[in-house]
Coordinates of N, CA, C and O in Angstrom, one line a residue:
X1 N -103.0 140.9 231.3 CA -103.4 141.6 229.6 C -102.4 142.7 230.2 O -101.7 142.7 228.8
X2 N -102.0 143.3 231.1 CA -100.2 144.0 230.2 C -99.1 143.3 230.4 O -98.5 144.5 230.0
X3 N -98.8 141.5 231.6 CA -98.1 140.8 230.6 C -97.7 140.9 228.9 O -97.2 141.1 228.8
X4 N -99.0 140.7 228.8 CA -99.3 140.1 227.2 C -98.8 141.1 226.7 O -97.7 141.2 226.0
X5 N -99.3 142.0 226.9 CA -98.8 143.9 225.5 C -96.9 144.1 226.5 O -96.6 144.1 225.2
X6 N -97.0 144.3 227.4 CA -95.7 143.9 227.4 C -94.7 143.8 226.5 O -93.9 143.5 226.3
X7 N -95.2 142.5 227.0 CA -93.8 141.0 225.9 C -94.1 140.9 224.5 O -93.4 141.0 224.1
X8 N -95.2 141.4 224.3 CA -95.6 141.9 222.9 C -94.0 143.1 222.7 O -93.6 143.6 221.0
X9 N -94.8 144.5 223.5 CA -93.7 145.5 223.6 C -92.1 144.8 223.2 O -91.7 145.3 222.0
X10 N -91.7 144.4 224.0 CA -90.5 143.8 224.7 C -89.6 143.0 222.9 O -89.3 143.8 222.2
X11 N -90.9 142.1 223.0 CA -90.1 141.7 221.6 C -90.2 142.3 220.3 O -89.7 142.4 218.6
X12 N -91.6 143.0 220.2 CA -91.4 144.0 218.9 C -90.0 145.0 219.0 O -89.7 145.3 217.7
X13 N -89.8 145.4 219.8 CA -88.3 146.1 220.0 C -87.1 145.4 220.1 O -86.8 146.0 218.7
X14 N -87.0 144.4 219.7 CA -86.2 144.1 219.8 C -85.9 142.9 218.2 O -84.9 143.8 217.7
X15 N -87.1 142.6 217.8 CA -87.0 142.5 216.1 C -86.9 143.7 215.2 O -86.4 143.7 214.1
X16 N -87.4 144.9 216.5 CA -86.9 146.2 215.9 C -85.6 147.2 215.2 O -85.1 147.1 214.7
X17 N -85.2 146.9 216.6 CA -84.0 147.4 217.5 C -82.6 146.5 217.6 O -81.3 147.5 217.4
X18 N -82.9 145.7 217.3 CA -82.1 144.2 217.8 C -81.2 144.7 218.9 O -79.3 144.9 219.1
X19 N -81.2 145.3 219.8 CA -80.3 145.9 221.1 C -79.8 145.1 222.0 O -78.7 144.6 222.3
X20 N -80.4 144.2 221.8 CA -79.6 142.7 222.1 C -78.8 141.9 222.3 O -77.7 141.3 222.4
X21 N -79.5 141.6 221.1 CA -78.5 140.8 219.7 C -76.6 141.2 220.2 O -76.4 140.7 219.6
X22 N -77.4 142.4 219.6 CA -75.7 144.3 220.1 C -75.4 143.7 220.6 O -74.7 145.0 220.8
X23 N -76.1 143.5 222.0 CA -75.0 143.0 223.5 C -75.3 144.4 224.4 O -74.6 144.4 225.3
X24 N -76.2 145.5 224.7 CA -76.9 146.5 224.5 C -77.0 145.5 226.6 O -78.2 144.8 226.1
X25 N -76.6 145.9 227.3 CA -77.6 145.5 229.0 C -78.9 146.1 228.8 O -79.7 146.4 228.2
X26 N -79.2 145.3 229.8 CA -80.8 145.7 230.2 C -80.5 146.8 230.7 O -82.1 147.3 230.3
X27 N -80.7 147.1 231.2 CA -80.5 148.8 231.3 C -80.6 149.5 230.5 O -81.2 151.0 230.2
X28 N -79.4 149.7 229.7 CA -79.3 150.3 227.8 C -80.6 150.3 227.2 O -81.7 150.9 226.5
X29 N -81.2 149.0 227.4 CA -82.8 148.1 226.3 C -83.6 149.0 227.0 O -83.8 149.9 227.0
X30 N -83.9 149.5 228.7 CA -85.1 149.7 229.1 C -85.4 151.5 228.7 O -86.0 151.6 228.6
X31 N -83.8 151.9 229.0 CA -83.5 153.2 228.7 C -84.3 153.9 227.2 O -84.6 154.3 227.0
X32 N -84.0 153.1 226.4 CA -84.0 152.9 224.7 C -85.7 152.8 224.4 O -86.3 153.5 224.2
X33 N -86.2 151.9 225.4 CA -87.8 151.0 225.9 C -88.8 152.6 225.7 O -89.7 152.8 225.0
X34 N -88.3 153.6 226.5 CA -88.0 154.2 227.8 C -88.3 155.1 227.2 O -89.4 156.7 226.9
X35 N -87.5 155.6 226.2 CA -87.5 157.7 224.9 C -88.2 156.9 223.9 O -88.7 158.0 223.8
X36 N -87.8 155.7 223.7 CA -89.0 155.9 222.8 C -90.7 155.6 223.1 O -91.5 156.4 222.0
X37 N -90.9 155.0 223.9 CA -92.5 155.2 224.8 C -92.7 156.0 224.9 O -93.8 157.1 224.1
X38 N -92.0 156.8 225.0 CA -91.7 158.7 225.6 C -92.0 159.6 224.6 O -92.8 160.5 224.0
X39 N -91.6 159.7 223.2 CA -91.6 159.9 222.0 C -92.8 159.5 221.5 O -94.3 160.4 220.9
X40 N -93.1 158.3 221.0 CA -94.6 157.7 220.8 C -95.4 158.1 221.7 O -96.2 158.7 221.2
X41 N -95.5 158.1 223.0 CA -96.6 158.3 224.1 C -96.6 160.6 223.8 O -97.7 160.6 223.8
X42 N -96.3 161.1 223.6 CA -96.3 161.8 223.0 C -97.2 163.0 222.1 O -96.6 163.9 221.7
X43 N -96.9 161.8 220.8 CA -97.5 161.7 219.3 C -99.7 162.3 220.3 O -99.8 161.9 220.7
X44 N -99.8 163.4 219.8 CA -100.8 164.0 219.6 C -101.3 165.3 218.0 O -100.6 164.5 216.7
X45 N -102.7 165.3 218.7 CA -103.7 165.7 217.5 C -104.5 166.8 218.0 O -105.2 166.6 218.7
X46 N -104.5 168.0 217.6 CA -104.5 168.9 217.7 C -104.6 169.5 216.5 O -105.2 169.3 215.5
X47 N -106.1 170.7 217.5 CA -106.6 170.9 216.2 C -106.7 172.6 216.9 O -106.6 173.0 217.9
X48 N -107.2 173.2 215.2 CA -107.3 175.0 215.9 C -106.7 176.3 215.0 O -106.6 176.0 213.8
X49 N -106.3 176.4 215.6 CA -105.5 177.9 213.8 C -104.4 178.9 214.5 O -104.2 179.2 216.3
X50 N -103.7 178.8 214.0 CA -102.3 179.5 213.9 C -102.7 181.2 214.1 O -102.9 182.0 212.7
X51 N -102.1 181.4 214.6 CA -101.6 183.3 214.4 C -100.8 183.6 213.5 O -99.5 183.3 214.1
X52 N -100.6 183.9 211.6 CA -99.5 184.9 211.1 C -99.9 186.0 211.1 O -100.8 186.0 210.6
X53 N -98.0 185.9 210.7 CA -98.0 187.9 209.9 C -97.0 187.7 208.5 O -95.7 187.2 208.0
X54 N -97.7 187.8 207.6 CA -96.9 187.5 206.5 C -97.2 189.0 206.1 O -97.6 190.8 206.4
X55 N -95.6 189.7 204.8 CA -96.3 191.3 203.8 C -97.8 191.2 203.8 O -97.1 192.2 202.9
X56 N -98.4 190.7 203.4 CA -99.5 190.8 202.7 C -101.1 191.4 203.7 O -101.2 191.3 203.1
X57 N -100.3 190.7 205.1 CA -101.6 192.1 206.0 C -100.7 192.6 206.9 O -99.1 191.9 207.2
X58 N -101.6 193.9 207.1 CA -100.4 194.9 208.6 C -100.6 194.0 209.8 O -99.6 194.6 210.9
X59 N -101.3 193.5 210.7 CA -101.6 193.5 211.6 C -101.1 191.6 211.0 O -102.4 190.8 211.0
X60 N -101.2 190.1 212.5 CA -100.6 189.2 212.3 C -102.5 188.5 212.1 O -103.6 189.5 212.6
X61 N -103.1 187.5 211.4 CA -104.7 186.8 210.9 C -104.0 185.4 211.7 O -103.3 184.9 212.1
X62 N -105.7 184.9 211.2 CA -105.5 183.8 211.9 C -105.9 183.0 210.5 O -105.5 183.3 208.9
X63 N -104.7 181.7 211.3 CA -104.4 181.3 209.8 C -105.6 180.0 209.4 O -106.9 180.0 210.1
X64 N -105.8 179.2 208.0 CA -106.9 178.8 208.7 C -107.1 177.5 209.5 O -106.4 177.2 209.8
X65 N -108.3 176.8 209.8 CA -108.6 176.5 210.7 C -107.6 174.7 210.5 O -108.0 174.3 209.0
X66 N -107.3 174.6 211.1 CA -106.1 173.4 210.6 C -106.5 172.1 211.6 O -106.6 172.4 213.2
X67 N -106.1 170.6 211.7 CA -105.0 169.6 212.7 C -104.0 169.3 212.3 O -103.5 169.0 211.3
X68 N -104.0 168.6 213.0 CA -101.6 168.4 212.6 C -102.4 167.6 213.4 O -102.2 167.0 215.3
X69 N -101.4 165.8 213.4 CA -101.2 164.7 214.0 C -99.4 164.9 214.4 O -99.0 164.7 212.8
X70 N -98.8 164.8 215.2 CA -97.8 165.0 215.5 C -97.1 164.3 216.7 O -97.8 164.6 217.3
X71 N -95.2 164.5 216.3 CA -95.4 164.5 217.7 C -94.3 164.9 218.5 O -94.5 166.1 217.0
X72 N -95.1 165.8 219.5 CA -94.2 167.2 220.3 C -92.9 167.1 221.2 O -92.7 165.7 220.9
X73 N -92.0 168.2 221.4 CA -90.6 167.5 222.1 C -91.2 167.1 223.6 O -90.5 166.8 224.2
X74 N -92.7 168.0 224.1 CA -92.6 167.3 225.8 C -93.5 167.8 225.7 O -94.4 169.1 225.3
X75 N -94.7 167.2 226.2 CA -96.1 167.2 226.0 C -96.4 168.4 227.5 O -97.9 169.3 227.0
X76 N -95.5 168.2 228.4 CA -96.3 168.5 229.1 C -96.3 170.8 229.7 O -96.2 171.5 229.7
X77 N -94.6 170.8 228.4 CA -94.4 172.1 228.5 C -94.3 172.8 226.9 O -94.2 173.9 226.8
X78 N -94.4 171.2 226.1 CA -94.5 172.0 224.5 C -96.0 170.9 224.1 O -95.2 170.5 223.0
X79 N -96.8 171.3 223.7 CA -97.7 170.4 223.5 C -98.0 171.1 222.1 O -99.2 171.7 222.2
X80 N -97.1 171.0 221.4 CA -97.2 171.7 220.0 C -96.4 171.1 219.0 O -95.0 170.1 219.2
X81 N -96.3 171.0 217.6 CA -95.9 170.8 216.6 C -94.8 171.3 216.5 O -95.1 172.8 216.1
X82 N -93.3 170.6 216.2 CA -92.1 171.6 215.8 C -91.9 171.7 214.0 O -91.9 170.2 214.3
X83 N -92.0 172.2 213.4 CA -91.5 171.3 212.1 C -90.0 171.1 212.6 O -90.0 170.0 211.0
X84 N -89.0 172.1 212.2 CA -87.4 171.0 213.1 C -87.8 169.9 213.7 O -87.4 168.7 212.5
X85 N -88.2 170.1 214.5 CA -88.4 169.1 215.0 C -88.9 167.3 214.7 O -88.5 166.6 215.5
X86 N -89.8 167.0 214.1 CA -90.3 166.5 213.8 C -90.4 165.8 212.7 O -89.7 164.8 212.6
X87 N -88.8 166.9 211.7 CA -88.3 165.5 211.3 C -87.2 164.5 212.2 O -86.8 163.0 211.5
X88 N -86.5 164.9 212.7 CA -85.5 163.8 213.7 C -86.7 163.2 214.6 O -86.0 162.2 214.7
X89 N -87.6 163.3 215.0 CA -88.4 161.9 215.8 C -89.0 161.9 214.8 O -89.0 160.3 215.4
X90 N -89.0 161.7 213.7 CA -89.9 161.0 212.7 C -88.8 159.1 212.1 O -89.2 159.1 212.1
X91 N -87.4 160.3 212.0 CA -86.2 159.1 212.0 C -86.3 157.9 212.8 O -86.2 156.9 212.6
X92 N -86.2 158.1 214.5 CA -87.3 157.0 215.1 C -88.2 156.2 215.3 O -88.8 155.3 214.8
X93 N -89.0 157.5 214.9 CA -91.0 156.8 214.4 C -90.5 155.7 213.0 O -91.7 154.9 213.0
X94 N -89.4 156.6 212.2 CA -89.5 155.2 210.4 C -89.3 154.5 210.5 O -90.0 153.4 210.8
X95 N -88.7 154.2 211.9 CA -88.1 152.9 211.9 C -88.9 151.7 212.4 O -89.7 151.0 212.8
X96 N -89.9 152.7 213.9 CA -90.8 151.2 215.1 C -91.9 151.6 214.0 O -92.4 150.7 214.1
X97 N -92.7 152.6 213.2 CA -94.0 152.5 212.5 C -94.0 153.6 211.3 O -94.7 154.8 211.7
X98 N -93.6 152.7 210.5 CA -93.7 154.1 208.5 C -95.5 154.9 208.5 O -95.2 155.2 208.1
X99 N -96.3 153.6 209.5 CA -97.4 154.2 209.1 C -97.6 156.0 209.4 O -98.2 156.5 209.3
X100 N -97.2 155.6 210.7 CA -97.4 156.3 211.6 C -97.1 158.1 211.0 O -97.1 158.5 211.2
X101 N -95.4 157.6 210.9 CA -95.0 158.1 210.1 C -94.8 159.7 208.3 O -95.2 160.4 208.4
X102 N -96.0 158.4 207.7 CA -96.7 158.8 206.4 C -97.8 159.8 207.0 O -97.2 160.9 206.5
X103 N -98.6 159.1 208.3 CA -98.9 160.3 208.8 C -99.1 162.2 209.3 O -99.6 162.6 208.6
X104 N -98.1 161.2 209.7 CA -97.5 162.6 210.5 C -96.9 164.2 209.1 O -97.6 165.2 209.3
X105 N -96.4 163.3 208.1 CA -96.0 164.2 207.2 C -97.1 164.9 206.3 O -97.5 165.8 206.3
X106 N -97.9 163.7 206.0 CA -98.8 164.0 205.1 C -99.3 165.0 205.4 O -100.0 166.6 205.2
X107 N -99.8 165.5 207.0 CA -100.0 166.1 208.4 C -99.7 167.9 207.6 O -99.9 169.0 207.5
X108 N -98.1 167.6 208.5 CA -97.4 168.7 208.2 C -97.8 169.6 206.9 O -98.1 170.5 206.2
X109 N -97.8 169.0 206.0 CA -97.7 169.5 204.3 C -99.0 169.6 204.2 O -99.2 171.0 203.3
X110 N -100.0 169.6 204.6 CA -101.8 169.8 204.9 C -100.9 171.5 205.1 O -102.3 172.1 205.8
X111 N -100.4 171.6 206.0 CA -100.3 173.4 206.4 C -99.5 173.9 206.0 O -99.5 175.7 205.5
X112 N -99.6 173.5 204.4 CA -98.2 174.8 203.2 C -99.6 175.2 203.5 O -100.5 175.1 202.5
X113 N -99.3 177.6 203.0 CA -99.7 178.1 202.8 C -100.1 177.6 200.4 O -98.5 177.0 200.1
X114 N -100.2 179.0 199.8 CA -100.4 178.8 198.2 C -99.2 179.8 197.6 O -98.3 179.1 196.7
X115 N -97.4 179.5 198.6 CA -96.5 180.2 198.2 C -95.5 179.6 198.4 O -94.0 179.3 198.1
X116 N -96.2 178.2 199.1 CA -94.9 177.1 200.1 C -94.5 177.0 200.9 O -93.3 176.4 201.5
X117 N -95.0 177.8 201.2 CA -94.5 178.3 203.5 C -95.4 177.1 204.3 O -96.5 177.2 204.6
X118 N -94.5 176.7 205.4 CA -94.8 175.8 206.5 C -94.6 177.0 208.0 O -93.3 176.5 207.9
X119 N -95.8 177.4 208.7 CA -95.4 177.5 209.7 C -94.5 176.6 210.1 O -94.8 175.6 211.3
X120 N -93.6 177.5 210.9 CA -93.0 176.6 211.8 C -93.3 176.2 213.2 O -92.2 174.8 213.9
X121 N -94.0 176.7 214.2 CA -94.7 176.3 215.3 C -96.2 176.0 214.6 O -96.3 177.1 214.3
X122 N -97.0 175.2 215.3 CA -98.0 174.7 214.9 C -98.6 175.2 217.0 O -98.9 174.3 217.1
X123 N -98.7 175.7 217.1 CA -99.8 176.8 218.4 C -101.2 176.4 218.5 O -102.2 177.4 217.7
X124 N -102.2 175.0 217.9 CA -103.3 174.6 218.1 C -104.1 174.5 219.4 O -103.7 173.8 219.7
X125 N -104.4 175.0 219.8 CA -105.6 175.0 220.2 C -105.4 175.6 222.0 O -104.0 175.8 221.8
X126 N -105.7 175.1 222.6 CA -106.1 175.7 223.9 C -105.0 175.2 224.8 O -104.2 176.5 225.4
X127 N -104.4 174.0 224.9 CA -103.2 173.7 225.3 C -102.5 173.9 225.2 O -101.7 174.3 225.9
X128 N -102.1 174.0 223.8 CA -100.4 174.6 222.6 C -100.7 175.3 223.3 O -99.3 176.6 223.7
X129 N -101.8 177.3 223.5 CA -101.3 178.2 223.4 C -101.4 178.9 224.8 O -100.7 179.5 225.2
X130 N -102.1 177.7 225.8 CA -101.6 178.4 227.6 C -100.0 178.0 227.5 O -99.4 177.9 228.7
X131 N -99.3 176.9 226.8 CA -97.5 176.9 226.7 C -96.7 178.0 226.5 O -95.6 178.0 226.7
X132 N -97.0 178.7 225.6 CA -96.6 179.4 224.9 C -96.7 181.2 225.3 O -97.8 181.6 225.0
X133 N -95.3 181.8 225.8 CA -95.4 183.2 225.0 C -95.8 183.9 224.0 O -95.9 183.9 223.1
X134 N -96.4 185.1 225.1 CA -97.8 185.8 223.7 C -96.6 186.0 222.3 O -96.8 186.3 221.0
X135 N -95.5 186.8 223.1 CA -94.4 187.2 221.9 C -93.9 186.0 221.5 O -93.6 186.2 219.9
X136 N -94.0 184.5 221.3 CA -94.0 183.3 219.9 C -95.3 182.7 219.8 O -94.4 182.2 219.3
X137 N -96.0 183.8 219.4 CA -98.1 183.2 219.5 C -98.1 183.4 217.3 O -97.8 182.7 217.0
X138 N -97.5 184.1 217.3 CA -97.5 184.7 215.8 C -96.2 184.6 215.7 O -95.1 184.3 215.2
X139 N -96.5 183.2 214.0 CA -95.7 183.5 213.1 C -95.5 184.1 211.3 O -96.5 184.0 210.9
X140 N -94.4 184.3 211.7 CA -94.3 185.3 210.5 C -93.1 184.5 208.8 O -92.7 182.9 209.4
X141 N -94.3 184.7 208.1 CA -94.2 183.6 206.9 C -92.8 184.4 205.7 O -93.1 183.6 204.9
X142 N -91.8 185.1 206.8 CA -90.5 185.4 206.5 C -89.4 184.1 207.0 O -88.0 184.3 207.1
X143 N -90.2 183.6 207.5 CA -89.3 182.2 208.8 C -89.4 181.1 208.6 O -90.0 180.1 208.6
X144 N -88.1 180.7 209.0 CA -88.3 179.1 208.3 C -87.0 178.6 209.4 O -86.4 178.7 210.1
X145 N -88.0 177.0 209.1 CA -86.7 176.2 210.0 C -86.1 175.0 208.6 O -86.9 175.0 207.4
X146 N -85.1 174.9 208.9 CA -84.6 173.8 207.9 C -85.3 172.5 207.9 O -86.5 172.0 209.1
X147 N -85.4 172.5 206.5 CA -86.3 171.0 205.6 C -86.2 169.9 206.6 O -85.5 168.3 205.7
X148 N -86.0 169.7 207.9 CA -85.3 168.4 208.0 C -86.5 167.3 207.5 O -86.7 166.4 208.4
X149 N -88.0 168.1 207.7 CA -88.8 166.6 206.8 C -88.8 166.1 205.0 O -88.9 164.6 205.2
X150 N -88.0 166.4 204.8 CA -86.9 165.9 203.7 C -86.6 165.0 204.0 O -86.5 163.4 203.6
X151 N -85.1 165.0 205.1 CA -84.7 164.0 205.9 C -85.1 162.9 205.8 O -85.2 161.5 205.9
X152 N -86.2 162.8 207.0 CA -87.0 161.9 207.3 C -88.2 161.6 206.6 O -88.1 160.0 206.1
X153 N -88.3 162.6 205.9 CA -89.0 161.3 203.8 C -88.8 161.1 203.4 O -88.8 159.6 202.6
X154 N -86.8 161.2 203.4 CA -86.1 160.1 202.4 C -85.5 158.9 203.2 O -85.6 157.8 202.7
X155 N -85.8 158.4 205.0 CA -84.9 157.9 205.9 C -86.1 156.6 205.5 O -86.2 155.9 204.9
X156 N -87.5 157.2 205.3 CA -88.7 156.8 205.1 C -88.8 155.7 203.8 O -88.8 155.0 203.3
X157 N -87.7 156.3 202.4 CA -88.4 156.2 201.3 C -87.1 154.6 201.7 O -88.0 154.0 200.7
X158 N -85.6 155.1 201.8 CA -84.8 154.1 202.0 C -85.1 153.1 202.7 O -84.9 152.2 202.4
X159 N -86.1 153.0 203.7 CA -86.6 151.7 205.9 C -87.8 151.7 204.1 O -87.4 149.8 204.4
X160 N -88.5 151.9 204.2 CA -90.3 151.0 203.3 C -90.1 151.1 202.0 O -91.6 150.9 202.0
X161 N -89.7 151.4 201.4 CA -89.4 152.4 199.9 C -90.4 151.2 198.9 O -91.2 151.4 198.8
X162 N -90.3 149.7 198.7 CA -91.1 148.9 198.4 C -92.4 149.1 199.0 O -93.0 148.6 197.9
X163 N -92.2 148.8 200.3 CA -93.8 149.0 201.4 C -94.4 149.8 200.8 O -95.8 150.5 201.0
X164 N -94.2 151.6 200.4 CA -94.6 152.1 200.6 C -95.4 152.3 199.1 O -96.7 153.0 198.7
X165 N -94.3 152.5 198.1 CA -94.9 152.4 196.8 C -96.1 151.6 196.5 O -97.3 151.5 195.6
X166 N -96.0 150.0 197.1 CA -97.3 149.2 196.8 C -98.4 149.9 197.7 O -99.5 149.5 197.5
X167 N -97.8 150.5 198.9 CA -99.4 151.1 199.8 C -99.5 151.9 200.2 O -101.5 152.7 199.9
X168 N -98.7 153.5 200.1 CA -98.9 154.7 199.2 C -99.2 155.3 198.0 O -97.9 156.1 198.2
X169 N -98.2 155.1 197.3 CA -98.2 155.3 195.5 C -98.7 156.6 196.0 O -98.5 157.5 195.0
X170 N -100.6 156.5 196.0 CA -100.8 158.2 195.6 C -100.9 158.8 196.4 O -100.7 160.2 196.2
X171 N -100.6 158.5 197.9 CA -99.9 159.6 199.3 C -98.2 160.5 198.4 O -98.9 161.5 198.9
X172 N -97.8 159.3 198.4 CA -96.2 160.2 197.8 C -96.6 160.6 196.2 O -95.8 161.8 196.1
X173 N -97.1 160.2 195.0 CA -97.4 161.4 194.2 C -98.1 163.2 195.3 O -97.6 163.7 194.7
X174 N -98.5 162.8 196.0 CA -99.4 164.1 195.7 C -98.4 164.7 197.2 O -98.9 166.6 196.6
X175 N -97.8 164.1 197.6 CA -96.6 164.6 197.9 C -95.1 165.8 197.7 O -95.6 166.2 197.5
X176 N -95.0 165.5 196.1 CA -94.7 165.8 195.0 C -94.4 167.6 194.9 O -93.8 167.4 194.6
X177 N -95.7 167.6 194.7 CA -95.6 169.1 194.2 C -95.6 170.2 195.3 O -95.2 171.1 195.2
X178 N -95.9 169.0 196.1 CA -95.6 170.2 197.9 C -94.2 169.9 198.0 O -93.9 171.6 198.5
X179 N -93.7 169.1 197.6 CA -92.3 169.0 198.1 C -92.0 169.9 197.1 O -90.4 171.0 197.9
X180 N -91.9 169.8 196.5 CA -91.4 170.9 195.5 C -91.8 172.8 195.5 O -90.3 173.8 196.0
X181 N -93.1 172.8 196.2 CA -93.5 174.8 196.4 C -92.5 174.6 197.6 O -91.8 175.8 197.5
X182 N -91.8 173.8 198.7 CA -90.9 173.4 199.6 C -90.1 174.7 199.0 O -90.0 175.5 199.7
X183 N -89.2 173.6 198.3 CA -88.4 173.6 198.3 C -87.5 175.0 197.8 O -86.8 175.3 197.8
X184 N -88.5 175.3 196.3 CA -89.1 176.8 195.8 C -88.5 177.8 196.5 O -88.4 178.8 196.5
X185 N -90.1 177.9 197.7 CA -90.3 178.8 198.4 C -88.8 178.9 199.7 O -88.1 180.0 199.4
X186 N -88.3 178.2 199.5 CA -86.7 178.1 200.7 C -85.8 179.0 200.4 O -84.7 179.2 200.3
X187 N -85.4 178.3 197.8 CA -84.2 178.8 197.3 C -84.7 180.7 198.0 O -83.9 181.8 197.5
X188 N -85.9 180.8 197.5 CA -86.9 181.8 196.9 C -86.9 183.3 198.0 O -85.2 184.1 198.2
X189 N -86.6 182.6 199.8 CA -86.9 183.3 200.4 C -85.7 183.7 201.7 O -85.1 183.8 202.8
X190 N -84.9 182.3 201.8 CA -84.1 181.9 202.6 C -82.3 181.6 202.4 O -81.9 181.3 203.2
X191 N -82.7 182.3 200.3 CA -81.0 181.9 200.6 C -79.9 182.8 201.4 O -80.5 184.2 201.3
X192 N -78.6 182.4 202.4 CA -77.7 183.4 202.6 C -76.9 184.5 201.5 O -76.6 184.0 200.6
X193 N -75.5 184.6 202.1 CA -74.5 185.3 201.5 C -73.7 184.6 200.3 O -73.4 185.2 199.9
X194 N -73.6 183.1 200.6 CA -73.0 182.1 200.6 C -73.3 181.5 199.4 O -74.5 181.0 199.4
X195 N -73.2 181.4 197.6 CA -74.1 180.3 197.0 C -74.6 179.0 197.1 O -73.1 178.7 198.0
X196 N -75.3 178.7 197.2 CA -75.8 178.0 198.0 C -76.4 177.4 199.7 O -76.6 176.3 199.2
X197 N -76.2 178.7 200.1 CA -76.0 178.2 200.9 C -77.6 179.2 201.6 O -78.0 179.4 201.3
X198 N -78.3 178.4 202.9 CA -79.5 179.3 203.5 C -79.3 179.5 204.8 O -78.4 179.7 205.5
X199 N -80.0 181.1 204.9 CA -79.8 181.4 206.2 C -80.7 181.2 207.3 O -81.4 179.8 207.0

């Protein structure tokens, strides 16, 4: 069974990334396979509530109870979702499995509040909380990360646009108002000193 699955993985990996065809040696291919496996193997499903602080409350409060399907930078040291990192994770996951990417993007957009803000770190559940120093637990709604999910979504559309429209048109339609709200929030709260720049 292991040999069958290993052969199937090797075949899909080569058909997806073409590294042997591009003349990478077996050591480099093995390294790339390990990197992909570590990234995909680090995808988790987290549940819980974040602690957030906004101008609307004097003390941090619990965000709503949420679920998040996300890749993580390191399962052992950072077992939580990072909005900034996720866009970069998805550039690789898009290529390997677009269905997973679409699900992850949808989960992140589900965390958006009425203003268009998405907490940049998702510390959901005991596992995640146990690895975060207390001073970093509270997420403030005037702090943002660059919207790398947009880069990942653009890449997903470029690679798999026809498939997405054929199979997930309604999901894409539901994303648009959220992406618009996020853009408006970023433009309203994160503008830099130089015109068209962000802080």
